[in-house]
Coordinates of C-alpha atoms in Angstrom, one line a residue:
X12 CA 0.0 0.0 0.0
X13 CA 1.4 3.3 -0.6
X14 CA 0.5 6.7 0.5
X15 CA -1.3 8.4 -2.4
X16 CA -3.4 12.3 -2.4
X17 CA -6.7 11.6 -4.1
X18 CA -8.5 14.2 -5.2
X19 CA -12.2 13.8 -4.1
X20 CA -14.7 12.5 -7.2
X21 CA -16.8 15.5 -8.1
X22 CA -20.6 14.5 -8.0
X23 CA -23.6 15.8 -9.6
X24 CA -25.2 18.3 -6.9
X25 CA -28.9 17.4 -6.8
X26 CA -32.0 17.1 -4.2
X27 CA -31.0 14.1 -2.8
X28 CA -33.5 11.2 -1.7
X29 CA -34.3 12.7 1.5
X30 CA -35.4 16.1 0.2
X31 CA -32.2 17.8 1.2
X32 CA -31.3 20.6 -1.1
X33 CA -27.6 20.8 -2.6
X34 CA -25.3 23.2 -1.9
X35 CA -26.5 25.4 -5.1
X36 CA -30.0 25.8 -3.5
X37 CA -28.2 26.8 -0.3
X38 CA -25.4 29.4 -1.0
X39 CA -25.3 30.6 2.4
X40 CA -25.1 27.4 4.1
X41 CA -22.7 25.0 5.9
X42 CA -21.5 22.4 2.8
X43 CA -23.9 20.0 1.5
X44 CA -23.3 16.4 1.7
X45 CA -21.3 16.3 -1.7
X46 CA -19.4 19.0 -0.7
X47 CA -18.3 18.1 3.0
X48 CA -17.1 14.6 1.6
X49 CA -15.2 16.3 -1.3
X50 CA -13.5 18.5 1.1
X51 CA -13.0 15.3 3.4
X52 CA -11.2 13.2 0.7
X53 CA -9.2 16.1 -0.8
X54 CA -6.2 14.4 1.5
X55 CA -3.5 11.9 1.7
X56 CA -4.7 8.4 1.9
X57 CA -2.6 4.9 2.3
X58 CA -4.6 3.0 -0.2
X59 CA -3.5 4.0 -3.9
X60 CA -7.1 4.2 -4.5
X61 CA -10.5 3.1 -3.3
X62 CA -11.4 1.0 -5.9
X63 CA -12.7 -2.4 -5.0
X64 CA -14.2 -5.6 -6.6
X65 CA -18.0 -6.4 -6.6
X66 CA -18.8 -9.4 -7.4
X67 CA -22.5 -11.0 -7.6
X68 CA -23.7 -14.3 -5.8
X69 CA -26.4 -16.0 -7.1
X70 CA -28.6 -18.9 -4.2
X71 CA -30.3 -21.6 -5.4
X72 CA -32.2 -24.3 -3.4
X73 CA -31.3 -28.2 -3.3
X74 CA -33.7 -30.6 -1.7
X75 CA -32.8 -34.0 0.2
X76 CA -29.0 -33.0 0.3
X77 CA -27.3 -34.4 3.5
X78 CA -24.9 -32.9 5.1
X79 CA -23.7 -31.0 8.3
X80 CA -22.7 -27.9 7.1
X81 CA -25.2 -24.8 7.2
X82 CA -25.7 -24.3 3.7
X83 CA -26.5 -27.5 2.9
X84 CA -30.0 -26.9 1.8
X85 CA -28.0 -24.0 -0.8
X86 CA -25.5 -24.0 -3.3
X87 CA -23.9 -20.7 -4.8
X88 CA -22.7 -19.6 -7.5
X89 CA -20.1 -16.5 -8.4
X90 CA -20.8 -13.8 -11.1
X91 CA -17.7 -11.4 -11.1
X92 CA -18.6 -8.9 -13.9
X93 CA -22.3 -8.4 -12.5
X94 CA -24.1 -5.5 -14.1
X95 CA -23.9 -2.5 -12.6
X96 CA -25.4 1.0 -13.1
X97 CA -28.4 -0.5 -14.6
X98 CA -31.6 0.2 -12.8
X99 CA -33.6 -2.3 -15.1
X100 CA -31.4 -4.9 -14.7
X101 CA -31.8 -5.6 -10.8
X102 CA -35.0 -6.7 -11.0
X103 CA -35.5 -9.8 -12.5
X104 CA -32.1 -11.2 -11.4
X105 CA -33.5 -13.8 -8.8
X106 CA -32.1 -15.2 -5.2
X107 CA -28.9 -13.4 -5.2
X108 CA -26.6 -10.5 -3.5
X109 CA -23.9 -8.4 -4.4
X110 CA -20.4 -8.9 -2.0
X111 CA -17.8 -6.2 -1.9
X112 CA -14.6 -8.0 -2.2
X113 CA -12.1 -6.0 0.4
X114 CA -10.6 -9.3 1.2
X115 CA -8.6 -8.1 -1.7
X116 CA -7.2 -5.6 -1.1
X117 CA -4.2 -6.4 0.5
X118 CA -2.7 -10.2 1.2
X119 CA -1.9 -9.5 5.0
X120 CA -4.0 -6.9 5.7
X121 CA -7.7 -7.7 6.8
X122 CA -10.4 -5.1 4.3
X123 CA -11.8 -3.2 7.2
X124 CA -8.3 -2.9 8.7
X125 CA -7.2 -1.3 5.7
X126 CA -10.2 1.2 5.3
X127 CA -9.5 1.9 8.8
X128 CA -5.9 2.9 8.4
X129 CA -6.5 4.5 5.2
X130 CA -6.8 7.9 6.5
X131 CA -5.1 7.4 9.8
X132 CA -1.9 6.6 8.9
X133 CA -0.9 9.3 6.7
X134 CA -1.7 11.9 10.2
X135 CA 0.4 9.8 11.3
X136 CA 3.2 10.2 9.6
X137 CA 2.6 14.1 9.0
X138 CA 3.0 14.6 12.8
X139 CA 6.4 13.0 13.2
X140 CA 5.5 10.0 14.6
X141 CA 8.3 7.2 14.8
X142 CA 6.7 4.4 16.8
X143 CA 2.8 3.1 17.4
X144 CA 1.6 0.8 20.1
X145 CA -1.6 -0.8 19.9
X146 CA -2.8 -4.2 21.4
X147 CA -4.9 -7.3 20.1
X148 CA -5.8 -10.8 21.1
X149 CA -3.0 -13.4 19.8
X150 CA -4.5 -13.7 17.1
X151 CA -5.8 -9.9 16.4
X152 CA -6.3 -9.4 12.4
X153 CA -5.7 -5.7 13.8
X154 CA -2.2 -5.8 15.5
X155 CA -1.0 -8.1 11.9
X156 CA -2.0 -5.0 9.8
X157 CA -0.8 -2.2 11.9
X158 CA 2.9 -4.5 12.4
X159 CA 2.6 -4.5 8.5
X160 CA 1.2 -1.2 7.4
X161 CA 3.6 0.4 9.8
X162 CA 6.7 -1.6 8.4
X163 CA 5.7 -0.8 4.7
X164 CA 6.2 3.1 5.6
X165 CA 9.3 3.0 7.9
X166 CA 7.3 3.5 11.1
X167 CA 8.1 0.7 14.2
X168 CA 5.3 -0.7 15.7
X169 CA 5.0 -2.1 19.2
X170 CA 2.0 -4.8 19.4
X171 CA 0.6 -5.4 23.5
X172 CA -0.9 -9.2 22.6
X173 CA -3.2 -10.7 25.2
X174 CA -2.4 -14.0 26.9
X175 CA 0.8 -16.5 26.5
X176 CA 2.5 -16.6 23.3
X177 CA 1.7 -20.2 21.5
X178 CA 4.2 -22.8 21.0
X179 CA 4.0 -23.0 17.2
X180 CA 3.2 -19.2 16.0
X181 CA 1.0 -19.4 13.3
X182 CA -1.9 -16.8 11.2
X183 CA -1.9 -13.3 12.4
X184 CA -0.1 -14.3 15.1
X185 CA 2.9 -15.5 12.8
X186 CA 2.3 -12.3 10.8
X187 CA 2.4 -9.7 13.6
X188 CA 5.8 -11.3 15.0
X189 CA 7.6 -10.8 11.4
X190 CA 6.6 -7.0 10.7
X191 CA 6.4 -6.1 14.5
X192 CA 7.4 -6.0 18.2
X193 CA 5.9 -8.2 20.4
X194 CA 4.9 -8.6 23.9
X195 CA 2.6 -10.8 26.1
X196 CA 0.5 -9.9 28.6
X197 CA -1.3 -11.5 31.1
X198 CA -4.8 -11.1 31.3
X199 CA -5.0 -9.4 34.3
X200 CA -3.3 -6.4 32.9
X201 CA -4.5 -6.5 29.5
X202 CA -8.0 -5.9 31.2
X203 CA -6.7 -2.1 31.4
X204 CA -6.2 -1.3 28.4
X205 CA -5.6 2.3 28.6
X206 CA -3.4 2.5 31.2
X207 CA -1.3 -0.7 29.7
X208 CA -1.3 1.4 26.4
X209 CA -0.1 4.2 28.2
X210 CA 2.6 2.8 30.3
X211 CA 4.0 0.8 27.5
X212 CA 4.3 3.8 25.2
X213 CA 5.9 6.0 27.7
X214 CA 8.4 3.3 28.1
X215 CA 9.5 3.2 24.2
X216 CA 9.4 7.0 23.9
X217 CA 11.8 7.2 26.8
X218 CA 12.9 10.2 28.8
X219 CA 13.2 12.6 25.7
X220 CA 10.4 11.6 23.6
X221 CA 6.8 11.6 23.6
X222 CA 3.3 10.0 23.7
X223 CA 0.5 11.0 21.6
X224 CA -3.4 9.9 20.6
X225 CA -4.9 9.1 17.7
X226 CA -7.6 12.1 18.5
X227 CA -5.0 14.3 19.3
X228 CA -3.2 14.0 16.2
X229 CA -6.6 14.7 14.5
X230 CA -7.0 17.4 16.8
X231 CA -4.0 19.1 15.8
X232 CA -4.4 19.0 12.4
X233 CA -7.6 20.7 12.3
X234 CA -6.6 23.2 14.9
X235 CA -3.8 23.9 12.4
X236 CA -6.2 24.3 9.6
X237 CA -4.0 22.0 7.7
X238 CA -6.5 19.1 7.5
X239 CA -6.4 18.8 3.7
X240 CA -2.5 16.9 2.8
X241 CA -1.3 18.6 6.0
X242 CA 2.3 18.6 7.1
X243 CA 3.8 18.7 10.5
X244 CA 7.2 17.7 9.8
X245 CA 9.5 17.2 7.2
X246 CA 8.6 13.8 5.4
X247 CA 11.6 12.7 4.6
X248 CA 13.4 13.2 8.3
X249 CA 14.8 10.2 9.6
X250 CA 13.2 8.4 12.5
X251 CA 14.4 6.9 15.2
X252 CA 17.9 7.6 15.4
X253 CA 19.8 8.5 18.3
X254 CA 20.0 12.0 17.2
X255 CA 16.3 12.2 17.8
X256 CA 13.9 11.8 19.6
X257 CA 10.6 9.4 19.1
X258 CA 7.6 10.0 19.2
X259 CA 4.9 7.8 20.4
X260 CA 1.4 7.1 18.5
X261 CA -1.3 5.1 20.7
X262 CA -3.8 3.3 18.6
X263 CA -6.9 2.0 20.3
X264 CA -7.4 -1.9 20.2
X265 CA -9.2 -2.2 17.4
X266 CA -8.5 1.6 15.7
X267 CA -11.8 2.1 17.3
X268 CA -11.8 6.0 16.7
X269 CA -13.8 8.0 14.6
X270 CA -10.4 8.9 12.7
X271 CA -10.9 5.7 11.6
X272 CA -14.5 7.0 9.9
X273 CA -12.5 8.1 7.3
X274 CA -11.7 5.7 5.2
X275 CA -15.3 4.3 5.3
X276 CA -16.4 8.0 3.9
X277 CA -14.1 7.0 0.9
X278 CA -15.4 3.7 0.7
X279 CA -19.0 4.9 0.8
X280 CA -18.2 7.4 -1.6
X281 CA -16.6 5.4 -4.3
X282 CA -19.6 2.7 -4.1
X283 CA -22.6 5.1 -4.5
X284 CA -21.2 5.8 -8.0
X285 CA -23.6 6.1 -10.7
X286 CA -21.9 3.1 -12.8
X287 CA -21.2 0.8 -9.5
X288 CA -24.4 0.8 -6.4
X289 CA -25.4 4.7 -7.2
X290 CA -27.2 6.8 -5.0
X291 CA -31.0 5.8 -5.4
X292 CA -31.1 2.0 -5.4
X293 CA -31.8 0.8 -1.8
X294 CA -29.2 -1.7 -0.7
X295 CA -29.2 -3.4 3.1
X296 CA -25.1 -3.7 3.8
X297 CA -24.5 -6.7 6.3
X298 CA -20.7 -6.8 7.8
X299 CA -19.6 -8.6 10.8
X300 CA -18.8 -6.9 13.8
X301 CA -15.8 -6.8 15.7
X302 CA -15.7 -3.5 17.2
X303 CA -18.5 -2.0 15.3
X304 CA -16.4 0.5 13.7
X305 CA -17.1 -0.4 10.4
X306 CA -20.5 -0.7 10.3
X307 CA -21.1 3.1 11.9
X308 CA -18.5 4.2 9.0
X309 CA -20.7 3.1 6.8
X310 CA -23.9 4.0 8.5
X311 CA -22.7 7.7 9.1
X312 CA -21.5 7.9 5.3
X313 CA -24.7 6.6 3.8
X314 CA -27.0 9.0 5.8
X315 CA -24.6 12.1 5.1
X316 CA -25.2 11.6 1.6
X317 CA -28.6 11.2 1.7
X318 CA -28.4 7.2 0.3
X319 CA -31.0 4.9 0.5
X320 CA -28.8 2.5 2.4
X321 CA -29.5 0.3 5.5
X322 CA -26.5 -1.4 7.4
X323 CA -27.2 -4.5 9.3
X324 CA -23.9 -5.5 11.5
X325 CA -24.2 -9.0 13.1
X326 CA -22.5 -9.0 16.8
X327 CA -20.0 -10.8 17.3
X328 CA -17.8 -10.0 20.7
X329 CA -20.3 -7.9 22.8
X330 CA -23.9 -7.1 23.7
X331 CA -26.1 -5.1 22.4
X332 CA -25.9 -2.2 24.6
X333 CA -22.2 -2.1 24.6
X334 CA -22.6 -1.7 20.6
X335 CA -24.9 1.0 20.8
X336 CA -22.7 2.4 23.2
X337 CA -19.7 2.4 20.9
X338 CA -22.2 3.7 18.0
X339 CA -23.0 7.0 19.8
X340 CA -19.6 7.3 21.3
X341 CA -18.2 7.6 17.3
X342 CA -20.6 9.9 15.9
X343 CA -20.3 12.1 19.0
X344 CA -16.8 12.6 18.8
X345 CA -17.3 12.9 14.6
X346 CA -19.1 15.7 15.1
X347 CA -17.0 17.3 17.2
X348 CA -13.9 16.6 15.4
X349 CA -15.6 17.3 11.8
X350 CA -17.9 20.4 13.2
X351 CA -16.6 23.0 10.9
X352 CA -17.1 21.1 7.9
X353 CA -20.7 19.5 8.8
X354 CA -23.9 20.4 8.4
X355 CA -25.7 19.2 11.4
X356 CA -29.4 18.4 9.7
X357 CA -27.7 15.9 7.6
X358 CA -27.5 13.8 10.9
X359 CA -30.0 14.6 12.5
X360 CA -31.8 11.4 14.0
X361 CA -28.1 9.9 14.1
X362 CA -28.1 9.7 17.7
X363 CA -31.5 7.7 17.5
X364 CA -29.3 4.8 15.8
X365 CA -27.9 4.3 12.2
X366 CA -27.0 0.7 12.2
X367 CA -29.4 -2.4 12.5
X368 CA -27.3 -4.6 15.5
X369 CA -28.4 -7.7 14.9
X370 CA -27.2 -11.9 16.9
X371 CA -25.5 -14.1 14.5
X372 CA -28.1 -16.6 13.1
X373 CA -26.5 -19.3 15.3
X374 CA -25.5 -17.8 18.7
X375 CA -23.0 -19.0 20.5
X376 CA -20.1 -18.0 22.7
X377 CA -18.0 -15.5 21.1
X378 CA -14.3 -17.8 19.9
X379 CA -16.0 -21.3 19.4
X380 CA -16.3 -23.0 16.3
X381 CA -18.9 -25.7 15.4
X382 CA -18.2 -28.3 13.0
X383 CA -20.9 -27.5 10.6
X384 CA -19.4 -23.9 10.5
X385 CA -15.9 -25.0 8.8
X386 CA -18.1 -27.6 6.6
X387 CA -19.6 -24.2 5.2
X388 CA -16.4 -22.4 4.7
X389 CA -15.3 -25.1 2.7
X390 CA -18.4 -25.5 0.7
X391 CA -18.6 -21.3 -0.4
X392 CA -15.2 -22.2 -1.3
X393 CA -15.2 -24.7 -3.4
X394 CA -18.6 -23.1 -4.9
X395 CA -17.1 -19.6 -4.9
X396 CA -13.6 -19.6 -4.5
X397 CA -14.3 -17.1 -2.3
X398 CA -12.4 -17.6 1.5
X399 CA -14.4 -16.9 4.8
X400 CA -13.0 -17.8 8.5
X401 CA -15.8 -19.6 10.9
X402 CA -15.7 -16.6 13.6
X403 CA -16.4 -13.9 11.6
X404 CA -17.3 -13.4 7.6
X405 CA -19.4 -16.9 7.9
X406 CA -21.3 -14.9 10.0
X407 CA -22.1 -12.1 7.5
X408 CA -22.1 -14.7 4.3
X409 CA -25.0 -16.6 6.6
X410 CA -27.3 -13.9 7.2
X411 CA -27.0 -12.2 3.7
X412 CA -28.3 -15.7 2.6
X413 CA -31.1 -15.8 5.2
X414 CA -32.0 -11.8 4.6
X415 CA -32.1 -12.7 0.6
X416 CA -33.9 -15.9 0.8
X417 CA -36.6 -14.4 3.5
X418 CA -37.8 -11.6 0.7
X419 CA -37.9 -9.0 3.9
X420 CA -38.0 -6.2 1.4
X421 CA -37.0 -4.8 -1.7
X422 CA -33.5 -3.7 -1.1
X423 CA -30.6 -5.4 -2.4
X424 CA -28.4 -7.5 0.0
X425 CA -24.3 -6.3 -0.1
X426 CA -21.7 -7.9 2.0
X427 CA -18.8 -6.2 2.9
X428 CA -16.3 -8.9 3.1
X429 CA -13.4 -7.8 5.2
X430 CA -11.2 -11.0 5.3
X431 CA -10.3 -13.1 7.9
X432 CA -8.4 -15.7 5.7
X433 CA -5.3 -15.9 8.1
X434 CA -7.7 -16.6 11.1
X435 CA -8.2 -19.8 9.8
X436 CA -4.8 -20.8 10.5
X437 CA -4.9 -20.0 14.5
X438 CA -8.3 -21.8 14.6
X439 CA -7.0 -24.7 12.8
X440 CA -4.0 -24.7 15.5
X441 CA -6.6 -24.8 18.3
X442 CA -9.4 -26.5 17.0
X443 CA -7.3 -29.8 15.7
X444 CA -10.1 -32.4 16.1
X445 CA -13.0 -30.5 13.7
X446 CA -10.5 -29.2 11.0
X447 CA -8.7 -32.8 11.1
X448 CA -12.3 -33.5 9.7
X449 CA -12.6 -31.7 6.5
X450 CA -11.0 -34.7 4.6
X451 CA -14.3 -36.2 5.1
X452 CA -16.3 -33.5 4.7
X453 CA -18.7 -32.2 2.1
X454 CA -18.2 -33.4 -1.6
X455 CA -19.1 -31.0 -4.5

């Protein structure tokens, strides 16, 4: 991934679907929708671009078919040049939904990770920063991509990983140890996060250097009115040496800050192009969630722009309230970190929800893995050639099927697939006995 100023697309300016007028009937008014995210993206991103694949996956029913696996009742099938643009063409198209494939875009780097990053990591580096800390689980898709974004810009990351380290290192795990700095910690301390973060930066930036947040790097840059391509310090400086002093990022478990928005907005923004999902079509987005980050990214995107676009995240490591929680924690501190730029009616009912929090279609405890889950891996695999991991995108693959099967409404389903693939190899290290079974499992 490399570091790359996009200028924002310029869109039409029209009444959007809500009845809000454009900035051309509103001279005298904060930006419109169009024109807050064209002065949003007019920045330096990590992503080269934020082009993605869609590709379209068409359901079909088979009766008296055996098997464990969930989708044993289904069988798919992969359309990768789906047509899109063309309003006529989505209606008679049958059991089927659209999947954004940001699995690709990078082969160590989880999609939402990425999009997460996009924006953040080029503050980043504007404000001098040498070193980042962040933590994960020991097998957190989030500590592998900052060890590895980090190490593809000269940046040294520091990675606080919760528990023991295993005896064969292996999946994220593996990955995080080979781009990044390690360290184990028990779970006693781990369960205080912030002051674990904080003590452990303060010990790599030492007695000269210093410790800084994500928000008050953002902070900073607005305060400096150098929010578009802005520029703290010399880019090309060298960091780390003895001759200078480092300077300490924190990133939140997770990146869950609303820095991390950002690169959602760009997501958001290249989608709801006329030729690709456009702006009038209703589309119901299901991604599984982690954090939750993602989903209010794309959430708070869709209702700034006035789309016609409902985001159903499935739960997978928390409760309900705790998700709403984080929901109204993000777009509070958006709007106050974004306030000069935003028009506040375009969110207004935000606080009242903007994502659809829904269980997984199986519950169960958050880290297990049922047989019959891997079985459908493999089958959406070999019908697909597209890769999911049991814990997480299964999740989102499952209830896309049951949302486009069910005929709920007329929206079109879209899953954001964010990854996962390297998961499969920590689950596979610790889950031995059902992944020893997939010799005998489902037959095409």
């Amino acid at each position: 991934m490399k570091l790359h100023c996009c200028p924002a697309r310029t869109a039409l300016t029209t009444i959007n679907k809500n009845g809000f007028p454009s900035a051309q009937a509103l001279p005298n008014t904060k930006p419109s929708g169009e024109e807050f995210m064209s002065k949003l993206l007019r920045r330096r991103w990590t992503l080269l671009s934020p082009d993605t694949n869609i590709h379209q996956i068409t359901v079909s029913s088979k009766q008296g078919q055996k098997g464990g696996g969930l989708f044993s009742n289904f069988s798919f099938l992969k359309n990768n040049q789906p047509h899109l643009g063309d309003m006529m063409l989505y209606e008679n198209q049958g059991l089927s939904f659209y999947i954004v494939r940001d699995d690709l875009l990078h082969p160590f780097v989880n999609g939402n990770k990425a999009r997460k990053l996009d924006g953040l990591l080029p503050l980043i580096e504007d404000h001098g920063v040498t070193d980042v800390v962040t933590c994960g689980g020991c097998q957190s898709a989030h500590a592998a991509a900052v060890a590895v974004s980090c190490a593809e810009r000269g940046l040294k990351s520091h990675l606080l990983l919760r528990g023991e380290q295993p005896q064969i290192l292996t999946g994220y795990n593996l990955i995080s140890t080979i781009y990044g700095n390690i360290t184990y910690v028990p779970r006693t301390f781990y369960a205080h996060r912030e002051e674990m973060l904080q003590t452990h930066a303060s010990m790599v930036a030492g007695h000269t250097g210093s410790v800084v947040y994500c928000s008050d790097i953002i902070d900073s840059s607005l305060g400096s009115q150098t929010f578009e391509c802005s520029k703290f310090v010399q880019r090309d400086a060298p960091r780390g040496t003895e001759n200078h002093s480092r300077k300490v990022a924190i990133v939140n478990e997770g990146a869950k800050d609303a820095v991390a928005l950002l690169g959602m907005f760009r997501l958001v923004d290249y989608l709801s192009q006329d030729h690709l999902l456009g702006k009038k079509r209703a589309f119901n987005f299901v991604v599984d969630s982690g954090t939750g980050t993602t989903a209010v990214g794309l959430g708070l995107a869709a209702m700034y722009l006035g789309l016609p676009w409902k985001i159903t995240a499935v739960m997978l490591a928390d409760t309900m309230d705790t998700y709403r929680q984080q929901e109204r924690r993000l777009i509070a501190e958006f709007k106050r970190q974004f306030r000069f730029l935003l028009d506040s009616h375009k969110l207004n009912g935000a606080n009242d929800g903007i994502v659809h929090w829904v269980d997984r279609c199986h519950p169960r405890k958050f880290g297990n893995v049922l047989e019959g889950e891997i079985e459908a891996c493999q089958q959406v695999a070999q019908e697909t050639g597209i890769p999911l991991d049991p814990v997480y995108t299964l999740a989102a693959w499952e209830m896309a099927t049951r949302i486009t099967c069910a005929h709920e409404d007329d929206s079109n389903v879209v899953i954001l697939h964010t990854g996962g693939t390297l998961g499969m190899f920590g689950l596979a290290q610790r889950y031995k006995s059902y992944f020893g079974m997939l010799n005998t499992a489902i037959k095409s």
